[in-house]
Tab-separated table of C-alpha atoms in Angstrom:
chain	number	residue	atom	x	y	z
A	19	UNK	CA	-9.917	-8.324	19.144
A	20	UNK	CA	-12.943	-6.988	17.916
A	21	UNK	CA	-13.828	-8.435	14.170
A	22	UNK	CA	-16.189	-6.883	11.749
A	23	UNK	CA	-17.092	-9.932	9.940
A	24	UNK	CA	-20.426	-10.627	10.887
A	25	UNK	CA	-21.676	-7.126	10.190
A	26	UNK	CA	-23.478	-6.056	6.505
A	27	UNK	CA	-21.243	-5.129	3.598
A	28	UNK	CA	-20.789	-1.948	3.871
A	29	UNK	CA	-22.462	0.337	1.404
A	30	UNK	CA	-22.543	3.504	-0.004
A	31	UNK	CA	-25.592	6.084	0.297
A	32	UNK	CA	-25.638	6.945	-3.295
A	33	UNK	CA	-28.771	5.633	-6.099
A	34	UNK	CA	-26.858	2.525	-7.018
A	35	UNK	CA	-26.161	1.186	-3.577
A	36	UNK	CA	-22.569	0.389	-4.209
A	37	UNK	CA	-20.099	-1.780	-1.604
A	38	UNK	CA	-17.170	1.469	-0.526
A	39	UNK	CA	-14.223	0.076	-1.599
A	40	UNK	CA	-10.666	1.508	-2.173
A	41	UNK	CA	-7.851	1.765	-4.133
A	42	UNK	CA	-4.528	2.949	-2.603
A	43	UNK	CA	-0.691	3.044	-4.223
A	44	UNK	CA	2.782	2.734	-2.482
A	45	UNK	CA	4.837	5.231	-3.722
A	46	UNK	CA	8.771	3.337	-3.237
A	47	UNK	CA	10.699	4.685	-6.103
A	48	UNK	CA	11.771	1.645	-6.912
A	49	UNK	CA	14.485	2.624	-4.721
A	50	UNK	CA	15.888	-0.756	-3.035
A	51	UNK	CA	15.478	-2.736	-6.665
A	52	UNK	CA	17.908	0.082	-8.000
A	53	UNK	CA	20.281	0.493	-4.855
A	54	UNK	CA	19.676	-2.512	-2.457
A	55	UNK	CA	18.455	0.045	-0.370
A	56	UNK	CA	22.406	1.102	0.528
A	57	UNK	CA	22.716	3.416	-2.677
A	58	UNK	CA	25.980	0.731	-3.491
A	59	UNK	CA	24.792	-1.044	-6.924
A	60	UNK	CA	24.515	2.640	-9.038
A	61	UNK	CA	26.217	5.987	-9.069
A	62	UNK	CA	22.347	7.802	-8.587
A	63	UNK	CA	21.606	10.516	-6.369
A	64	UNK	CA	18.527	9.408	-4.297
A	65	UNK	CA	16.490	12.684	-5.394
A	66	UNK	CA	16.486	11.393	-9.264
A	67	UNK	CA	15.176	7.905	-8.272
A	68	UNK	CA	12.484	9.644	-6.413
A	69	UNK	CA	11.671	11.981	-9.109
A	70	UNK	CA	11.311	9.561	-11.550
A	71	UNK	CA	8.367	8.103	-9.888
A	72	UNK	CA	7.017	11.618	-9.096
A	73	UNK	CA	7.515	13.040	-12.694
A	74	UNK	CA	6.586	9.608	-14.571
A	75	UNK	CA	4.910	6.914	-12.215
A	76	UNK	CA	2.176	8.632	-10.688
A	77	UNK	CA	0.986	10.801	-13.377
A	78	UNK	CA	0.081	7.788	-15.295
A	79	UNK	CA	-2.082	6.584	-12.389
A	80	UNK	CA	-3.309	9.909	-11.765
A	81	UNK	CA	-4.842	9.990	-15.198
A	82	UNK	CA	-6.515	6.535	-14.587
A	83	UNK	CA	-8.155	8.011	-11.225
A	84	UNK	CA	-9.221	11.588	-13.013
A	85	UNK	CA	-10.528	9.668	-16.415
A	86	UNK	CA	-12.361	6.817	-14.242
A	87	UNK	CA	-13.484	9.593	-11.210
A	88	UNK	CA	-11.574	7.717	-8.657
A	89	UNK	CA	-10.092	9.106	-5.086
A	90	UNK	CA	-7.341	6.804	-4.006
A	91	UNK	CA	-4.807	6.681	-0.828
A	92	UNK	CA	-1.171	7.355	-1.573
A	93	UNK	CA	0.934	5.944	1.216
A	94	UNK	CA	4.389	8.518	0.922
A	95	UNK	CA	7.947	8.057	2.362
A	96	UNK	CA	8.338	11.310	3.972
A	97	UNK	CA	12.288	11.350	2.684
A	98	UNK	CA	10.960	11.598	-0.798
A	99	UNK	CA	8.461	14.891	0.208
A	100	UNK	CA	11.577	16.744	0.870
A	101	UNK	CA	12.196	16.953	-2.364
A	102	UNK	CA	11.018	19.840	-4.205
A	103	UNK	CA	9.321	18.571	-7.412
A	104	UNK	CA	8.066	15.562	-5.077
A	105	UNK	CA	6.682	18.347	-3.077
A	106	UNK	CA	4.889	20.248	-5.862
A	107	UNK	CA	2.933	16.889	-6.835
A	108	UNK	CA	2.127	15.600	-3.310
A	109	UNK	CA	0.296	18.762	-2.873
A	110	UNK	CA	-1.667	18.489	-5.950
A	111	UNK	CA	-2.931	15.441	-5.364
A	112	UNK	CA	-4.020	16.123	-1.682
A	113	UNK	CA	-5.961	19.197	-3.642
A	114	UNK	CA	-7.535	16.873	-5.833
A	115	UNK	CA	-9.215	15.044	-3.116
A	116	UNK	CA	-6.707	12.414	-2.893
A	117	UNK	CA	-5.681	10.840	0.204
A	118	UNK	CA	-1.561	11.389	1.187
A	119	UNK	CA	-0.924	8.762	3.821
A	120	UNK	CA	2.061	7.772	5.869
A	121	UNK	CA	4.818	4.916	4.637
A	122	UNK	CA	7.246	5.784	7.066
A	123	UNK	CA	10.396	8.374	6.853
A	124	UNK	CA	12.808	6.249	5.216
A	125	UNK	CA	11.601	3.330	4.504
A	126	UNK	CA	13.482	0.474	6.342
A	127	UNK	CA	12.769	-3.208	5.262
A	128	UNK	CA	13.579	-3.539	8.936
A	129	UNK	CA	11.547	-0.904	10.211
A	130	UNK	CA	8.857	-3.940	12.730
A	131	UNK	CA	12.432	-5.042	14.232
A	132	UNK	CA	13.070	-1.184	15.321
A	133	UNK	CA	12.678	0.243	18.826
A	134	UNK	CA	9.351	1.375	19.359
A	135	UNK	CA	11.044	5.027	20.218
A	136	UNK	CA	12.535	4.429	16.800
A	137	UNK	CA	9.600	3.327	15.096
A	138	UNK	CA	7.558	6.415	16.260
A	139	UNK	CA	10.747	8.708	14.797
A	140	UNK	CA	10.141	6.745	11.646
A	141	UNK	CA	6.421	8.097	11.776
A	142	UNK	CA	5.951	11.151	13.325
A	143	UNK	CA	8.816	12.843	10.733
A	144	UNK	CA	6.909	11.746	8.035
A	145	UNK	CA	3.758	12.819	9.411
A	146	UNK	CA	4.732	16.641	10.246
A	147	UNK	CA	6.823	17.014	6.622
A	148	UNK	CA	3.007	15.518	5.388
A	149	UNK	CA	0.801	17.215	7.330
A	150	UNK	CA	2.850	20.443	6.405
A	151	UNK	CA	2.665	19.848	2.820
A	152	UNK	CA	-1.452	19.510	2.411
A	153	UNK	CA	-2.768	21.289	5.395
A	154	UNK	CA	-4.308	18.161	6.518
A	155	UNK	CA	-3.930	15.388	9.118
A	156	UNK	CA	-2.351	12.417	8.139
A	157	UNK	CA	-4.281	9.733	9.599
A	158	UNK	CA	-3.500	6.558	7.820
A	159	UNK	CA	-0.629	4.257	7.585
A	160	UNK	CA	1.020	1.538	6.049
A	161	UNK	CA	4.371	0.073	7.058
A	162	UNK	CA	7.230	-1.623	4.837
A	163	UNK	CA	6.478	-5.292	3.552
A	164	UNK	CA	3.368	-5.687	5.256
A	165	UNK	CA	4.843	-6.013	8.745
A	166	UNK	CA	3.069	-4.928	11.891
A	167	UNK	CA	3.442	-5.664	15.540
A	168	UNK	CA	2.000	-4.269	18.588
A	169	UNK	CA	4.892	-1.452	19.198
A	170	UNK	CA	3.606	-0.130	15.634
A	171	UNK	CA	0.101	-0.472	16.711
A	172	UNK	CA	0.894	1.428	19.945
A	173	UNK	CA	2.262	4.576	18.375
A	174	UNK	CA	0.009	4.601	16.017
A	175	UNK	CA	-2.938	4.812	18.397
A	176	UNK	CA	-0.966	6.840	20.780
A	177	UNK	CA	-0.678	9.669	18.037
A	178	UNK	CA	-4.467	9.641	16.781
A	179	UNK	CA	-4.338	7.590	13.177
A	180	UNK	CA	-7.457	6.082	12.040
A	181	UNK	CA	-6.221	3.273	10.317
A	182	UNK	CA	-3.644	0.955	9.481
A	183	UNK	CA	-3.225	-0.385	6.241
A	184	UNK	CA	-0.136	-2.898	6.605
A	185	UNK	CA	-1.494	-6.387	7.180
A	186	UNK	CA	-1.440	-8.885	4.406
A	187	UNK	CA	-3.133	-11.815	6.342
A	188	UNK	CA	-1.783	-14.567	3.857
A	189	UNK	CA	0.501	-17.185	4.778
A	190	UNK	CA	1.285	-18.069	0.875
A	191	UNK	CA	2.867	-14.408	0.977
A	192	UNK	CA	5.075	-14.905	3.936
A	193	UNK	CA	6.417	-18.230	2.926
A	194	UNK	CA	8.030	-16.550	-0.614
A	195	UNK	CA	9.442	-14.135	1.237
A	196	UNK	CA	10.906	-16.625	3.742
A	197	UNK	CA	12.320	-18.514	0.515
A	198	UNK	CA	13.846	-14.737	-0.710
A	199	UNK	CA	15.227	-14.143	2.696
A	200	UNK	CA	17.496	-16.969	2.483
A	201	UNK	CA	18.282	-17.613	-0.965
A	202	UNK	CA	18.600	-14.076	-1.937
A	203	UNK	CA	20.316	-13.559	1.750
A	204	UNK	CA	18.407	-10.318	2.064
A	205	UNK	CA	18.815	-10.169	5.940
A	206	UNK	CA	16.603	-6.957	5.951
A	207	UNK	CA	13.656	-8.589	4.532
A	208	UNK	CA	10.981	-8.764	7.417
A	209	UNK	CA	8.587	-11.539	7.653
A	210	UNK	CA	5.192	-11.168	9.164
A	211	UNK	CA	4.680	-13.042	12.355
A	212	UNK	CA	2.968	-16.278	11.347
A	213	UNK	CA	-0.175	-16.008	13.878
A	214	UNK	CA	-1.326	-12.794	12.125
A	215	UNK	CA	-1.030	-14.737	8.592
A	216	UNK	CA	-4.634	-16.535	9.546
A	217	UNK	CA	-5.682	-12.764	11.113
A	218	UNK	CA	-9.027	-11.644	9.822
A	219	UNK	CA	-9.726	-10.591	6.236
A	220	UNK	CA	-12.646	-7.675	7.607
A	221	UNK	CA	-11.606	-4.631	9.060
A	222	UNK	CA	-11.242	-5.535	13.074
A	223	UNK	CA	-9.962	-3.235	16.285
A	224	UNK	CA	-7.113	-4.983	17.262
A	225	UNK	CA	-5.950	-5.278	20.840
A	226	UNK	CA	-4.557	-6.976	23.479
A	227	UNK	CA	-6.053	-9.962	22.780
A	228	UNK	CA	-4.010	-10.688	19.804
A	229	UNK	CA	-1.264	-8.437	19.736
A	230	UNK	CA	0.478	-8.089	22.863
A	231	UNK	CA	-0.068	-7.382	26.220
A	232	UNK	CA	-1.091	-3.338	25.240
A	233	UNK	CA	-4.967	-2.125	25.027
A	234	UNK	CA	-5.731	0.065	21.833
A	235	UNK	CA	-8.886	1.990	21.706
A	236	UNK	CA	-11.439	0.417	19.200
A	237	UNK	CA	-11.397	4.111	17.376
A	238	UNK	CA	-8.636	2.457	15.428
A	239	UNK	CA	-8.982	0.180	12.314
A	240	UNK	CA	-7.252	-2.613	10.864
A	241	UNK	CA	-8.160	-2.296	6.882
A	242	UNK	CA	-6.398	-5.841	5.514
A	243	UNK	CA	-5.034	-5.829	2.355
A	244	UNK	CA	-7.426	-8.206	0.151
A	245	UNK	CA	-6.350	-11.962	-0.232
A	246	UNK	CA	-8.627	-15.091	-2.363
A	247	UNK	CA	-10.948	-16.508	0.293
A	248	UNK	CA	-10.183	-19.582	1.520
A	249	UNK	CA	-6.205	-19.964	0.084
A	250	UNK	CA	-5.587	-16.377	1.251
A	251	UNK	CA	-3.128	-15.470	-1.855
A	252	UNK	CA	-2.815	-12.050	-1.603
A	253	UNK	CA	-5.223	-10.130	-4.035
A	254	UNK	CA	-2.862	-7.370	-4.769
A	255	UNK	CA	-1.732	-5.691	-8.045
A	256	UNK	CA	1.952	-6.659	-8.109
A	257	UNK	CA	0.876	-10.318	-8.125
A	258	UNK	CA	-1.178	-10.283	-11.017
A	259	UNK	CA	1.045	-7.620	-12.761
A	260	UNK	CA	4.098	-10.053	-12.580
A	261	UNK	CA	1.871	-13.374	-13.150
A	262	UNK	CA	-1.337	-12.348	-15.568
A	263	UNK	CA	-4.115	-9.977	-15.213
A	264	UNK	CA	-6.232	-13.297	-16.933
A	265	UNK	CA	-5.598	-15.016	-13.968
A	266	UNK	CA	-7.194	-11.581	-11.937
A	267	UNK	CA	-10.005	-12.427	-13.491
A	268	UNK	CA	-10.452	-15.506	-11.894
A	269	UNK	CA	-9.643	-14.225	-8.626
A	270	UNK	CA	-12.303	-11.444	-8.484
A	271	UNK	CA	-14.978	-14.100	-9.056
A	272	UNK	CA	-14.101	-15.150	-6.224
A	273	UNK	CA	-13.523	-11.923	-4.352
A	274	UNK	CA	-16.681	-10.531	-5.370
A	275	UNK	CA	-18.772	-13.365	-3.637
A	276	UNK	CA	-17.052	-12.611	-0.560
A	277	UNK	CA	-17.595	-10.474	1.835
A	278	UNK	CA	-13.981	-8.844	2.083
A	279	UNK	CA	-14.126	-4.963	1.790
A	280	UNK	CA	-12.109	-3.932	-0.883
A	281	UNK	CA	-8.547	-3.142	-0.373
A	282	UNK	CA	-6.389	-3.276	-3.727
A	283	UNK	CA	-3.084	-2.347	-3.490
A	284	UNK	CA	-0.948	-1.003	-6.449
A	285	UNK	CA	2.853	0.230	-6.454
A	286	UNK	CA	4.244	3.010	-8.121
A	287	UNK	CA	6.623	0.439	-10.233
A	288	UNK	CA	2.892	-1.148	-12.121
A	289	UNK	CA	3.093	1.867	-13.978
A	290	UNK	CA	6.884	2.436	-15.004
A	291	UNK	CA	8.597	1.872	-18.623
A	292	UNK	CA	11.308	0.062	-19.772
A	293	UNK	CA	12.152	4.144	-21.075
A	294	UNK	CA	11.683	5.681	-17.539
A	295	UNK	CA	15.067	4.539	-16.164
A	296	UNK	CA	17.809	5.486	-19.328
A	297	UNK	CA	18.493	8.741	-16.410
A	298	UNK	CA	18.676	6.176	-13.403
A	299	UNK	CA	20.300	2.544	-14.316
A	300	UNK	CA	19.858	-0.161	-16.057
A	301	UNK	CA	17.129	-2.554	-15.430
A	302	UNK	CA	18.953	-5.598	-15.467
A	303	UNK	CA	20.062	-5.139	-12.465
A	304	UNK	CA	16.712	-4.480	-10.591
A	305	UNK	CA	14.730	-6.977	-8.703
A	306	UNK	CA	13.624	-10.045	-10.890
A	307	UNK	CA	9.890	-9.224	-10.138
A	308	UNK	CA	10.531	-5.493	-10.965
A	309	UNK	CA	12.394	-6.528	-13.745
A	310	UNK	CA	9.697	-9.043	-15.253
A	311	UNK	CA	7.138	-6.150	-14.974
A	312	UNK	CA	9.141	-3.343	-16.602
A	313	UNK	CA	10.111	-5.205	-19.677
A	314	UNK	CA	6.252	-6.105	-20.267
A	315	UNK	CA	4.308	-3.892	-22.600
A	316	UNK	CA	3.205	-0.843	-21.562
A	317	UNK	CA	0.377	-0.258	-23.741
A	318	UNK	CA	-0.663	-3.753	-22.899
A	319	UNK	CA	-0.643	-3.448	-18.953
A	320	UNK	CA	-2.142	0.497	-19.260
A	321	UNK	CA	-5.165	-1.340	-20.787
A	322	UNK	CA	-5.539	-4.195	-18.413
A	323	UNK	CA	-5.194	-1.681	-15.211
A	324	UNK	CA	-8.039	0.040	-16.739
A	325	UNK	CA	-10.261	-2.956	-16.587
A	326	UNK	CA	-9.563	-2.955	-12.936
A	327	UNK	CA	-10.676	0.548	-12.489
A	328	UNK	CA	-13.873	-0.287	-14.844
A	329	UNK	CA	-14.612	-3.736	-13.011
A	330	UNK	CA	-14.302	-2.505	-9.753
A	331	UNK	CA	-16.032	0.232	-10.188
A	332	UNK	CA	-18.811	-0.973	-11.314
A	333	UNK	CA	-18.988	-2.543	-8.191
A	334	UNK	CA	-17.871	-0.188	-5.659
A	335	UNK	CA	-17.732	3.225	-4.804
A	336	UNK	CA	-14.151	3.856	-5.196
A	337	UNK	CA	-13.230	6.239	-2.290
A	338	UNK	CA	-9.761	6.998	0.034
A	339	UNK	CA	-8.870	4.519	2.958
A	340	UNK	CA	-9.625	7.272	5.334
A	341	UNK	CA	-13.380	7.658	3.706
A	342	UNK	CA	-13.602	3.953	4.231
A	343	UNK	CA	-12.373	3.794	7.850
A	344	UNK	CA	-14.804	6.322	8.564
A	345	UNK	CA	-17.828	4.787	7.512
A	346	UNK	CA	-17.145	1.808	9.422
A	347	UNK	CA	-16.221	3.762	12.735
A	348	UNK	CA	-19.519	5.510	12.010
A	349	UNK	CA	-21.706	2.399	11.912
């Protein structure tokens, strides 16, 4: 494995010498708080979960990126792009100079325990109903739950990505879910394979070194998703959006001492109201996290996002994953 941690911080080229940094968003509909993932616990047609995000969701975050001048990664289930209004939007933002990135075809909590001939269905469907949407090549990636192993690796090489943005390096992360797992008896939850919990927290070329017995080419990246130095909780938006942004704060002091690249992950859900879902069910019976987070004020977590985008951005040059996985491979 080839680790990037004793190499400079990387840094833009423009006047104020900025660290690159990035902010990306999973777009999930919400769809497994609202169904279980099975469709069972409401009478909703998938396309209107889908569209609620599309129509409601991202606009909201799309106005944060236009108002602050921000180009962020969007990592899209390729079910949802079949969808005609989904459609509409997913091309707009690739026009704006947004990133669309891979999150698999459907989705599957289970999708590391799949056959690797599966897992590459899972990927390549997405990426040709992507690819055929924008014009561009998809070449980044993120899988469900912030699982990898090496047969994900392997196809992912194998088909030309630059990057993978799935691994959450943090033990603290993989222990809740382990509690979930079993007192929630979600059997589809996947938990991260313990070794790569202590992984590193810089970009690295993995290989066979760590990750099976297969080579990988060291044109691919590894981008972790952020966690606090040292205690490795994961430095992600859902955390703090559930918790408090206060306690954010706190975290990014310590962050920006660090030499971590930036990474910060948001989901579509950070930006939903309680009003979004009278068309798709009733929030009560979502997903205590999602459920916590809905019923908090919107005003009041609008304006706290926005001093992420202003903090950060003072320090970083905010660009897509992609933009950031190529200045490193062109070091």
């Amino acid at each position: 494995m080839i680790f990037l941690t004793n190499r400079p911080i990387l840094q833009s080229n423009n006047k104020t010498n900025k660290r690159f940094g990035s902010f990306s968003i999973d777009v999930d509909t919400l769809e497994a708080d609202l169904t279980n993932g099975k469709g069972k616990n409401h009478n909703i047609k998938q396309s209107e979960l889908s569209e609620v995000s599309y129509t409601r969701f991202l606009p909201r975050f799309l106005d944060l990126c236009d108002k602050h001048n921000v180009k962020a990664t969007f990592f899209i289930i390729g079910k949802h792009a079949l969808n005609k209004t989904n459609r509409r939007l997913i091309r707009t933002i690739s026009d704006n100079d947004h990133e669309i990135a891979n999150h698999t075809m459907n989705h599957f909590k289970h999708f590391a325990h799949l056959s690797e001939k599966e897992i590459e269905e899972e990927i390549a469907e997405s990426d040709k109903i992507l690819s055929n949407i924008t014009g561009k090549a998809v070449v980044g990636f993120k899988a469900p739950g912030f699982v990898v192993n090496k047969n994900i690796f392997r196809v992912l090489t194998e088909r030309g990505y630059s990057y993978d943005a799935s691994l959450l390096p943090s033990f603290v992360y993989n222990v809740v879910k382990m509690f979930l797992k079993i007192s929630m008896f979600k059997d589809d939850m996947n938990i991260q394979n313990l070794k790569l919990c202590f992984a590193p927290t810089m970009p690295f070329h993995p290989n066979s070194g760590k990750i099976g017995k297969a080579a990988f080419n060291h044109k691919f990246l590894e981008i972790p998703v952020n966690v606090i130095p040292f205690i490795r909780f994961p430095f992600v938006n859902y955390i703090f959006a559930f918790f408090n942004y206060r306690f954010m704060n706190s975290c990014y002091s310590i962050m920006r001492k660090s030499k971590q690249v930036l990474n910060y992950s948001f989901h579509d859900l950070e930006f939903a109201d309680s009003s979004d879902f009278q068309k798709v069910g009733n929030i009560a019976d979502t997903f205590l996290f999602t459920r916590k987070i809905i019923k908090k004020d919107w005003e009041e977590r609008v304006h706290q996002v926005e001093n992420i985008f202003l903090s950060f951005g003072d320090d970083h040059r905010l660009v897509p994953l992609k933009d950031l996985a190529s200045s490193i491979a062109n070091r």
